[in-house]
PDB file of C-alpha atoms in Angstrom:
ATOM      1  CA  MET A 901     -78.281  11.743 -72.910  1.00  0.00           C
ATOM      2  CA  ALA A 902     -75.323  13.494 -71.887  1.00  0.00           C
ATOM      3  CA  SER A 903     -73.920  12.759 -68.556  1.00  0.00           C
ATOM      4  CA  PHE A 904     -72.209  15.296 -66.295  1.00  0.00           C
ATOM      5  CA  GLY A 905     -69.212  14.342 -64.275  1.00  0.00           C
ATOM      6  CA  TRP A 906     -67.397  16.049 -61.618  1.00  0.00           C
ATOM      7  CA  LYS A 907     -65.093  18.948 -62.836  1.00  0.00           C
ATOM      8  CA  ARG A 908     -61.804  19.779 -61.281  1.00  0.00           C
ATOM      9  CA  LYS A 909     -61.055  23.471 -60.444  1.00  0.00           C
ATOM     10  CA  ILE A 910     -59.292  25.384 -63.172  1.00  0.00           C
ATOM     11  CA  GLY A 911     -56.500  26.269 -60.836  1.00  0.00           C
ATOM     12  CA  GLU A 912     -55.439  22.652 -60.597  1.00  0.00           C
ATOM     13  CA  LYS A 913     -54.621  22.704 -64.292  1.00  0.00           C
ATOM     14  CA  VAL A 914     -51.644  25.010 -63.631  1.00  0.00           C
ATOM     15  CA  SER A 915     -48.586  22.861 -63.105  1.00  0.00           C
ATOM     16  CA  LYS A 916     -46.087  23.416 -60.313  1.00  0.00           C
ATOM     17  CA  ALA A 917     -43.202  24.125 -62.769  1.00  0.00           C
ATOM     18  CA  THR A 918     -45.201  26.823 -64.561  1.00  0.00           C
ATOM     19  CA  SER A 919     -45.990  28.488 -61.226  1.00  0.00           C
ATOM     20  CA  GLN A 920     -42.349  28.436 -60.249  1.00  0.00           C
ATOM     21  CA  GLN A 921     -41.367  29.929 -63.567  1.00  0.00           C
ATOM     22  CA  PHE A 922     -43.949  32.724 -63.080  1.00  0.00           C
ATOM     23  CA  GLU A 923     -42.710  33.549 -59.695  1.00  0.00           C
ATOM     24  CA  ALA A 924     -39.006  33.594 -60.894  1.00  0.00           C
ATOM     25  CA  GLU A 925     -39.936  35.944 -63.721  1.00  0.00           C
ATOM     26  CA  ALA A 926     -41.770  38.279 -61.246  1.00  0.00           C
ATOM     27  CA  ALA A 927     -38.736  38.407 -59.113  1.00  0.00           C
ATOM     28  CA  ASP A 928     -36.556  39.233 -62.022  1.00  0.00           C
ATOM     29  CA  ASP A 929     -38.807  42.063 -62.839  1.00  0.00           C
ATOM     30  CA  LYS A 930     -38.622  43.454 -59.380  1.00  0.00           C
ATOM     31  CA  ASP A 931     -34.958  43.176 -59.398  1.00  0.00           C
ATOM     32  CA  LEU A 932     -34.771  45.125 -62.563  1.00  0.00           C
ATOM     33  CA  GLY A 933     -36.911  47.774 -61.139  1.00  0.00           C
ATOM     34  CA  ASP A 934     -34.684  48.145 -58.075  1.00  0.00           C
ATOM     35  CA  ASP A 935     -31.644  48.217 -60.274  1.00  0.00           C
ATOM     36  CA  ASP A 936     -33.237  51.102 -62.355  1.00  0.00           C
ATOM     37  CA  ASP A 937     -33.882  53.073 -59.197  1.00  0.00           C
ATOM     38  CA  ALA A 938     -30.398  52.487 -57.861  1.00  0.00           C
ATOM     39  CA  ASN A 939     -28.896  53.437 -61.256  1.00  0.00           C
ATOM     40  CA  TRP A 940     -30.758  56.652 -61.276  1.00  0.00           C
ATOM     41  CA  VAL A 941     -29.648  57.610 -57.878  1.00  0.00           C
ATOM     42  CA  LEU A 942     -26.118  56.850 -58.674  1.00  0.00           C
ATOM     43  CA  ALA A 943     -26.231  58.786 -61.957  1.00  0.00           C
ATOM     44  CA  ALA A 944     -27.638  61.835 -60.065  1.00  0.00           C
ATOM     45  CA  LYS A 945     -24.943  61.547 -57.435  1.00  0.00           C
ATOM     46  CA  ARG A 946     -22.343  61.371 -60.150  1.00  0.00           C
ATOM     47  CA  ARG A 947     -23.651  64.433 -61.944  1.00  0.00           C
ATOM     48  CA  LYS A 948     -23.419  66.379 -58.753  1.00  0.00           C
ATOM     49  CA  GLU A 949     -19.828  65.248 -58.155  1.00  0.00           C
ATOM     50  CA  VAL A 950     -18.886  66.219 -61.714  1.00  0.00           C
ATOM     51  CA  LEU A 951     -20.600  69.672 -61.231  1.00  0.00           C
ATOM     52  CA  LEU A 952     -18.851  70.156 -58.034  1.00  0.00           C
ATOM     53  CA  GLU A 953     -15.524  69.251 -59.586  1.00  0.00           C
ATOM     54  CA  ASP A 954     -16.141  71.693 -62.369  1.00  0.00           C
ATOM     55  CA  CYS A 955     -16.958  74.403 -59.771  1.00  0.00           C
ATOM     56  CA  VAL A 956     -13.749  73.691 -57.917  1.00  0.00           C
ATOM     57  CA  ARG A 957     -11.643  73.597 -61.028  1.00  0.00           C
ATOM     58  CA  LYS A 958     -13.186  76.850 -62.376  1.00  0.00           C
ATOM     59  CA  SER A 959     -12.834  78.508 -59.013  1.00  0.00           C
ATOM     60  CA  LYS A 960      -9.050  77.616 -58.759  1.00  0.00           C
ATOM     61  CA  GLU A 961      -8.556  79.077 -62.262  1.00  0.00           C
ATOM     62  CA  LEU A 962     -10.287  82.330 -61.236  1.00  0.00           C
ATOM     63  CA  LYS A 963      -8.144  82.466 -57.947  1.00  0.00           C
ATOM     64  CA  ASP A 964      -5.008  82.035 -59.844  1.00  0.00           C
ATOM     65  CA  GLU A 965      -5.919  84.708 -62.323  1.00  0.00           C
ATOM     66  CA  GLY A 966      -6.763  87.034 -59.484  1.00  0.00           C
ATOM     67  CA  ALA A 967      -3.437  86.263 -57.779  1.00  0.00           C
ATOM     68  CA  ASN A 968      -1.564  87.244 -60.946  1.00  0.00           C
ATOM     69  CA  LEU A 969      -3.523  90.469 -61.218  1.00  0.00           C
ATOM     70  CA  ALA A 970      -2.836  91.275 -57.616  1.00  0.00           C
ATOM     71  CA  GLU A 971       0.926  90.866 -58.020  1.00  0.00           C
ATOM     72  CA  ASN A 972       0.820  93.392 -60.865  1.00  0.00           C
ATOM     73  CA  ARG A 973      -1.075  95.760 -58.529  1.00  0.00           C
ATOM     74  CA  ARG A 974      -4.276  95.447 -60.519  1.00  0.00           C
ATOM     75  CA  TYR A 975      -6.276  95.136 -57.316  1.00  0.00           C
ATOM     76  CA  ARG A 976      -9.807  95.979 -58.533  1.00  0.00           C
ATOM     77  CA  GLU A 977      -9.552  93.408 -61.246  1.00  0.00           C
ATOM     78  CA  ALA A 978      -8.319  90.843 -58.883  1.00  0.00           C
ATOM     79  CA  LEU A 979     -11.222  91.487 -56.656  1.00  0.00           C
ATOM     80  CA  VAL A 980     -13.627  90.854 -59.536  1.00  0.00           C
ATOM     81  CA  LYS A 981     -12.019  87.607 -60.247  1.00  0.00           C
ATOM     82  CA  TRP A 982     -12.104  86.416 -56.585  1.00  0.00           C
ATOM     83  CA  ASP A 983     -15.795  87.395 -56.212  1.00  0.00           C
ATOM     84  CA  GLU A 984     -16.616  85.214 -59.215  1.00  0.00           C
ATOM     85  CA  ALA A 985     -14.658  82.443 -57.615  1.00  0.00           C
ATOM     86  CA  LEU A 986     -16.574  82.799 -54.380  1.00  0.00           C
ATOM     87  CA  GLN A 987     -19.772  82.355 -56.262  1.00  0.00           C
ATOM     88  CA  LEU A 988     -18.598  78.821 -57.218  1.00  0.00           C
ATOM     89  CA  THR A 989     -16.858  77.960 -53.892  1.00  0.00           C
ATOM     90  CA  PRO A 990     -18.286  80.163 -51.113  1.00  0.00           C
ATOM     91  CA  GLU A 991     -16.554  78.103 -48.311  1.00  0.00           C
ATOM     92  CA  ASP A 992     -13.071  78.769 -49.565  1.00  0.00           C
ATOM     93  CA  ALA A 993     -11.318  80.707 -46.711  1.00  0.00           C
ATOM     94  CA  THR A 994      -8.309  81.334 -48.797  1.00  0.00           C
ATOM     95  CA  LEU A 995     -10.222  83.505 -51.217  1.00  0.00           C
ATOM     96  CA  TYR A 996     -11.572  85.626 -48.346  1.00  0.00           C
ATOM     97  CA  GLU A 997      -8.068  85.983 -46.839  1.00  0.00           C
ATOM     98  CA  MET A 998      -6.533  87.101 -50.238  1.00  0.00           C
ATOM     99  CA  LYS A 999      -9.415  89.457 -50.674  1.00  0.00           C
ATOM    100  CA  SER A1000      -8.769  90.959 -47.281  1.00  0.00           C
ATOM    101  CA  GLN A1001      -5.025  91.672 -48.056  1.00  0.00           C
ATOM    102  CA  VAL A1002      -6.042  93.493 -51.428  1.00  0.00           C
ATOM    103  CA  LEU A1003      -8.615  95.566 -49.683  1.00  0.00           C
ATOM    104  CA  MET A1004      -6.011  96.720 -47.189  1.00  0.00           C
ATOM    105  CA  SER A1005      -3.764  97.628 -50.094  1.00  0.00           C
ATOM    106  CA  LEU A1006      -6.613  99.808 -51.374  1.00  0.00           C
ATOM    107  CA  HIS A1007      -7.018 101.295 -47.755  1.00  0.00           C
ATOM    108  CA  GLU A1008     -10.598 100.012 -47.445  1.00  0.00           C
ATOM    109  CA  MET A1009     -10.193  98.791 -43.832  1.00  0.00           C
ATOM    110  CA  PHE A1010     -13.811  97.984 -42.921  1.00  0.00           C
ATOM    111  CA  PRO A1011     -14.298  95.622 -45.872  1.00  0.00           C
ATOM    112  CA  ALA A1012     -10.934  94.188 -45.220  1.00  0.00           C
ATOM    113  CA  VAL A1013     -11.865  93.370 -41.580  1.00  0.00           C
ATOM    114  CA  HIS A1014     -15.181  91.714 -42.817  1.00  0.00           C
ATOM    115  CA  ALA A1015     -13.315  89.610 -45.428  1.00  0.00           C
ATOM    116  CA  ALA A1016     -10.684  88.449 -42.833  1.00  0.00           C
ATOM    117  CA  GLU A1017     -13.465  87.583 -40.428  1.00  0.00           C
ATOM    118  CA  MET A1018     -15.184  85.490 -43.073  1.00  0.00           C
ATOM    119  CA  ALA A1019     -11.864  83.671 -43.684  1.00  0.00           C
ATOM    120  CA  VAL A1020     -11.574  82.879 -39.965  1.00  0.00           C
ATOM    121  CA  GLN A1021     -15.254  81.705 -39.750  1.00  0.00           C
ATOM    122  CA  ARG A1022     -14.615  79.234 -42.548  1.00  0.00           C
ATOM    123  CA  ASN A1023     -11.309  77.930 -41.383  1.00  0.00           C
ATOM    124  CA  PRO A1024     -10.572  78.749 -37.665  1.00  0.00           C
ATOM    125  CA  ARG A1025      -7.231  76.660 -37.924  1.00  0.00           C
ATOM    126  CA  SER A1026      -5.699  78.902 -40.558  1.00  0.00           C
ATOM    127  CA  TRP A1027      -2.924  80.951 -38.927  1.00  0.00           C
ATOM    128  CA  ASP A1028      -2.514  83.338 -41.988  1.00  0.00           C
ATOM    129  CA  ALA A1029      -6.264  84.170 -41.769  1.00  0.00           C
ATOM    130  CA  TRP A1030      -5.799  85.203 -38.202  1.00  0.00           C
ATOM    131  CA  GLN A1031      -2.730  87.171 -39.131  1.00  0.00           C
ATOM    132  CA  THR A1032      -4.516  88.959 -41.887  1.00  0.00           C
ATOM    133  CA  LEU A1033      -7.358  89.718 -39.544  1.00  0.00           C
ATOM    134  CA  GLY A1034      -4.966  91.179 -37.057  1.00  0.00           C
ATOM    135  CA  ARG A1035      -3.334  93.448 -39.580  1.00  0.00           C
ATOM    136  CA  ALA A1036      -6.862  94.710 -40.756  1.00  0.00           C
ATOM    137  CA  GLN A1037      -7.939  95.394 -37.212  1.00  0.00           C
ATOM    138  CA  LEU A1038      -4.623  97.201 -36.625  1.00  0.00           C
ATOM    139  CA  GLY A1039      -5.541  99.378 -39.573  1.00  0.00           C
ATOM    140  CA  LEU A1040      -8.725 100.348 -37.971  1.00  0.00           C
ATOM    141  CA  GLY A1041      -6.887 101.279 -34.693  1.00  0.00           C
ATOM    142  CA  GLU A1042      -8.329  98.265 -32.779  1.00  0.00           C
ATOM    143  CA  ILE A1043      -4.988  97.392 -31.142  1.00  0.00           C
ATOM    144  CA  ALA A1044      -6.360  95.153 -28.484  1.00  0.00           C
ATOM    145  CA  LEU A1045      -8.304  93.064 -30.895  1.00  0.00           C
ATOM    146  CA  ALA A1046      -5.283  92.847 -33.234  1.00  0.00           C
ATOM    147  CA  ILE A1047      -3.044  91.589 -30.487  1.00  0.00           C
ATOM    148  CA  ARG A1048      -5.541  88.888 -29.736  1.00  0.00           C
ATOM    149  CA  SER A1049      -5.663  87.801 -33.350  1.00  0.00           C
ATOM    150  CA  PHE A1050      -1.849  87.686 -33.537  1.00  0.00           C
ATOM    151  CA  GLN A1051      -1.739  85.596 -30.576  1.00  0.00           C
ATOM    152  CA  VAL A1052      -4.221  83.120 -31.963  1.00  0.00           C
ATOM    153  CA  SER A1053      -2.212  82.962 -35.101  1.00  0.00           C
ATOM    154  CA  LEU A1054       0.898  82.144 -32.966  1.00  0.00           C
ATOM    155  CA  HIS A1055      -0.950  79.635 -31.078  1.00  0.00           C
ATOM    156  CA  ILE A1056      -1.737  77.713 -34.254  1.00  0.00           C
ATOM    157  CA  PHE A1057       1.672  78.238 -35.672  1.00  0.00           C
ATOM    158  CA  PRO A1058       4.096  79.044 -32.972  1.00  0.00           C
ATOM    159  CA  MET A1059       7.205  78.813 -35.084  1.00  0.00           C
ATOM    160  CA  ASN A1060       6.171  81.783 -37.348  1.00  0.00           C
ATOM    161  CA  PRO A1061       8.736  84.444 -36.968  1.00  0.00           C
ATOM    162  CA  GLU A1062       6.849  86.956 -39.006  1.00  0.00           C
ATOM    163  CA  VAL A1063       3.934  87.162 -36.639  1.00  0.00           C
ATOM    164  CA  TRP A1064       6.200  87.066 -33.524  1.00  0.00           C
ATOM    165  CA  LYS A1065       8.858  89.670 -34.568  1.00  0.00           C
ATOM    166  CA  GLU A1066       6.834  91.964 -36.700  1.00  0.00           C
ATOM    167  CA  ASP A1067       3.090  91.957 -36.234  1.00  0.00           C
ATOM    168  CA  LEU A1068       2.851  91.254 -32.495  1.00  0.00           C
ATOM    169  CA  SER A1069       5.901  93.381 -31.609  1.00  0.00           C
ATOM    170  CA  TRP A1070       4.498  96.309 -33.481  1.00  0.00           C
ATOM    171  CA  ALA A1071       1.034  96.010 -32.115  1.00  0.00           C
ATOM    172  CA  ARG A1072       2.440  96.046 -28.456  1.00  0.00           C
ATOM    173  CA  LYS A1073       4.620  98.967 -29.287  1.00  0.00           C
ATOM    174  CA  LEU A1074       1.540 100.881 -30.525  1.00  0.00           C
ATOM    175  CA  GLN A1075      -0.374  99.832 -27.321  1.00  0.00           C
ATOM    176  CA  GLU A1076       2.292 101.305 -25.193  1.00  0.00           C
ATOM    177  CA  GLN A1077       2.268 104.479 -27.143  1.00  0.00           C
ATOM    178  CA  GLN A1078      -1.460 104.654 -26.945  1.00  0.00           C
ATOM    179  CA  LYS A1079      -1.302 104.308 -22.990  1.00  0.00           C
ATOM    180  CA  ALA A1080       1.399 106.882 -22.679  1.00  0.00           C
ATOM    181  CA  THR A1081      -0.653 109.268 -24.791  1.00  0.00           C
ATOM    182  CA  LYS A1082      -3.731 108.684 -22.579  1.00  0.00           C
ATOM    183  CA  THR A1083      -1.697 109.287 -19.402  1.00  0.00           C
ATOM    184  CA  GLU A1084      -0.201 112.408 -20.712  1.00  0.00           C
ATOM    185  CA  ALA A1085      -3.656 113.716 -21.741  1.00  0.00           C
ATOM    186  CA  VAL A1086      -4.981 113.013 -18.254  1.00  0.00           C
ATOM    187  CA  HIS A1087      -1.965 114.810 -16.633  1.00  0.00           C
ATOM    188  CA  ALA A1088      -2.536 117.744 -18.995  1.00  0.00           C
ATOM    189  CA  LEU A1089      -6.096 117.946 -18.076  1.00  0.00           C
ATOM    190  CA  ALA A1090      -5.342 117.851 -14.409  1.00  0.00           C
ATOM    191  CA  ARG A1091      -2.657 120.596 -14.800  1.00  0.00           C
ATOM    192  CA  GLY A1092      -5.224 122.850 -16.757  1.00  0.00           C
ATOM    193  CA  LYS A1093      -7.675 122.413 -13.758  1.00  0.00           C
ATOM    194  CA  GLU A1094      -5.022 123.476 -11.398  1.00  0.00           C
ATOM    195  CA  LEU A1095      -4.115 126.666 -13.447  1.00  0.00           C
ATOM    196  CA  VAL A1096      -7.852 127.687 -13.612  1.00  0.00           C
ATOM    197  CA  GLN A1097      -8.058 127.356  -9.796  1.00  0.00           C
ATOM    198  CA  GLU A1098      -4.862 129.331  -9.211  1.00  0.00           C
ATOM    199  CA  SER A1099      -5.990 132.175 -11.491  1.00  0.00           C
ATOM    200  CA  ILE A1100      -9.015 132.954  -9.265  1.00  0.00           C
ATOM    201  CA  PRO A1101      -7.661 134.565  -6.137  1.00  0.00           C
ATOM    202  CA  ASP A1102      -9.268 133.662  -2.805  1.00  0.00           C
ATOM    203  CA  TYR A1103     -10.386 137.159  -1.529  1.00  0.00           C
ATOM    204  CA  ASP A1104     -11.134 137.723   2.215  1.00  0.00           C
ATOM    205  CA  PHE A1105     -13.983 140.104   1.847  1.00  0.00           C
ATOM    206  CA  GLU A1106     -13.916 140.879   5.629  1.00  0.00           C
ATOM    207  CA  SER A1107     -10.286 141.939   5.729  1.00  0.00           C
ATOM    208  CA  ASP A1108      -9.405 145.546   6.825  1.00  0.00           C
ATOM    209  CA  GLU A1109      -8.224 146.537   3.416  1.00  0.00           C
ATOM    210  CA  ILE A1110     -11.486 145.568   1.659  1.00  0.00           C
ATOM    211  CA  VAL A1111     -13.586 147.453   4.413  1.00  0.00           C
ATOM    212  CA  ALA A1112     -11.444 150.696   4.013  1.00  0.00           C
ATOM    213  CA  VAL A1113     -11.845 150.641   0.235  1.00  0.00           C
ATOM    214  CA  CYS A1114     -15.726 150.209   0.431  1.00  0.00           C
ATOM    215  CA  ALA A1115     -15.934 152.928   3.111  1.00  0.00           C
ATOM    216  CA  ALA A1116     -14.007 155.400   0.805  1.00  0.00           C
ATOM    217  CA  ILE A1117     -16.203 154.586  -2.154  1.00  0.00           C
ATOM    218  CA  ALA A1118     -19.288 155.300   0.152  1.00  0.00           C
ATOM    219  CA  GLU A1119     -18.022 158.601   1.177  1.00  0.00           C
ATOM    220  CA  LYS A1120     -17.293 159.651  -2.437  1.00  0.00           C
ATOM    221  CA  GLU A1121     -20.807 158.654  -3.425  1.00  0.00           C
ATOM    222  CA  LYS A1122     -22.237 160.622  -0.477  1.00  0.00           C
ATOM    223  CA  ALA A1123     -20.475 163.787  -1.493  1.00  0.00           C
ATOM    224  CA  LEU A1124     -21.568 163.490  -5.098  1.00  0.00           C
ATOM    225  CA  SER A1125     -25.027 163.122  -4.065  1.00  0.00           C
ATOM    226  CA  ALA A1126     -24.991 166.011  -1.651  1.00  0.00           C
ATOM    227  CA  ALA A1127     -24.056 168.448  -4.633  1.00  0.00           C
ATOM    228  CA  LYS A1128     -26.710 168.920  -7.281  1.00  0.00           C
ATOM    229  CA  THR A1129     -25.781 170.432 -10.589  1.00  0.00           C
ATOM    230  CA  MET A1130     -28.249 172.230 -13.019  1.00  0.00           C
ATOM    231  CA  VAL A1131     -27.814 173.612 -16.526  1.00  0.00           C
ATOM    232  CA  ILE A1132     -29.550 177.017 -16.903  1.00  0.00           C
ATOM    233  CA  VAL A1133     -30.266 178.432 -20.369  1.00  0.00           C
ATOM    234  CA  SER A1134     -31.374 182.102 -20.546  1.00  0.00           C
ATOM    235  CA  ALA A1135     -33.895 183.548 -22.883  1.00  0.00           C
ATOM    236  CA  SER A1136     -31.191 185.110 -24.871  1.00  0.00           C
ATOM    237  CA  GLY A1137     -29.458 181.725 -25.367  1.00  0.00           C
ATOM    238  CA  THR A1138     -26.862 181.935 -22.435  1.00  0.00           C
ATOM    239  CA  VAL A1139     -26.010 178.677 -20.905  1.00  0.00           C
ATOM    240  CA  GLU A1140     -24.926 178.717 -17.164  1.00  0.00           C
ATOM    241  CA  THR A1141     -24.100 175.710 -14.811  1.00  0.00           C
ATOM    242  CA  VAL A1142     -25.307 176.206 -11.280  1.00  0.00           C
ATOM    243  CA  THR A1143     -24.259 173.904  -8.488  1.00  0.00           C
ATOM    244  CA  GLU A1144     -26.992 173.781  -5.770  1.00  0.00           C
ATOM    245  CA  GLN A1145     -26.076 172.531  -2.310  1.00  0.00           C
ATOM    246  CA  ASP A1146     -28.500 171.482   0.453  1.00  0.00           C
ATOM    247  CA  ASN A1147     -27.545 174.315   2.919  1.00  0.00           C
ATOM    248  CA  ARG A1148     -27.477 177.111   0.395  1.00  0.00           C
ATOM    249  CA  PRO A1149     -29.791 176.843  -2.356  1.00  0.00           C
ATOM    250  CA  ALA A1150     -29.228 179.146  -5.238  1.00  0.00           C
ATOM    251  CA  THR A1151     -32.330 179.573  -7.480  1.00  0.00           C
ATOM    252  CA  PRO A1152     -32.016 181.901 -10.291  1.00  0.00           C
ATOM    253  CA  ASP A1153     -34.734 184.284 -11.313  1.00  0.00           C
ATOM    254  CA  GLU A1154     -37.297 182.178 -13.279  1.00  0.00           C
ATOM    255  CA  THR A1155     -38.299 185.118 -15.307  1.00  0.00           C
ATOM    256  CA  LEU A1156     -34.897 185.378 -16.785  1.00  0.00           C
ATOM    257  CA  PHE A1157     -33.914 181.706 -17.100  1.00  0.00           C
ATOM    258  CA  ILE A1158     -35.435 178.559 -18.454  1.00  0.00           C
ATOM    259  CA  ARG A1159     -34.208 175.415 -16.549  1.00  0.00           C
ATOM    260  CA  ALA A1160     -32.914 172.736 -18.954  1.00  0.00           C
ATOM    261  CA  ARG A1161     -33.871 169.268 -17.977  1.00  0.00           C
TER     262      ARG A1161
END
């Protein structure tokens, strides 16, 4: 007859060394998983950096091609190149500033101002962008805005003789001419009003001369109304004009004449 003894739990058969080895392998697997995640993130970041580098490189090539075209006065082709470059690097302020210069050469002032404003927004510390904006504003006749843009450009780069001697000096001269023209126009308008007022005489309708003239006209009208004139046509066709006065009426024989009305 078989005897049954006490059995140990199955877990006690696992040795301590085996348990430690299992834990070490699990830790290695976890480290490998973490390394795979880190490597994927680094790879994605690196691909993005490479893509950005390619965009910058291609944008620079297009920018240089556009600059060469602009130097040869092929402005429309230059704009196409720079628009393609802006698709790759939309935050490049230099592209907008160059584009504004070309648009001014094409006498397209509104787009030139817009492009220069975009350049200033992307790089407010660019003195040449502010200078280009001032020139575009001057082309639109916005003299006060142009002077402000030139002043900002000088504030950024005070030693720029071109902005000081040419751009700002010319803008202030135009502003003085504009003020002088406005003043002359105001004076001409005032002189015109004075001439209109002088051309209308100020009559005194109660003066003796005016009263005498009115009395003479009244007497003439009275004399004309006192005498009445009639045209008489006889049966034979004879026409006779008869003046009839109030004190001596002269009525013809109605059997011989027919009164013409």
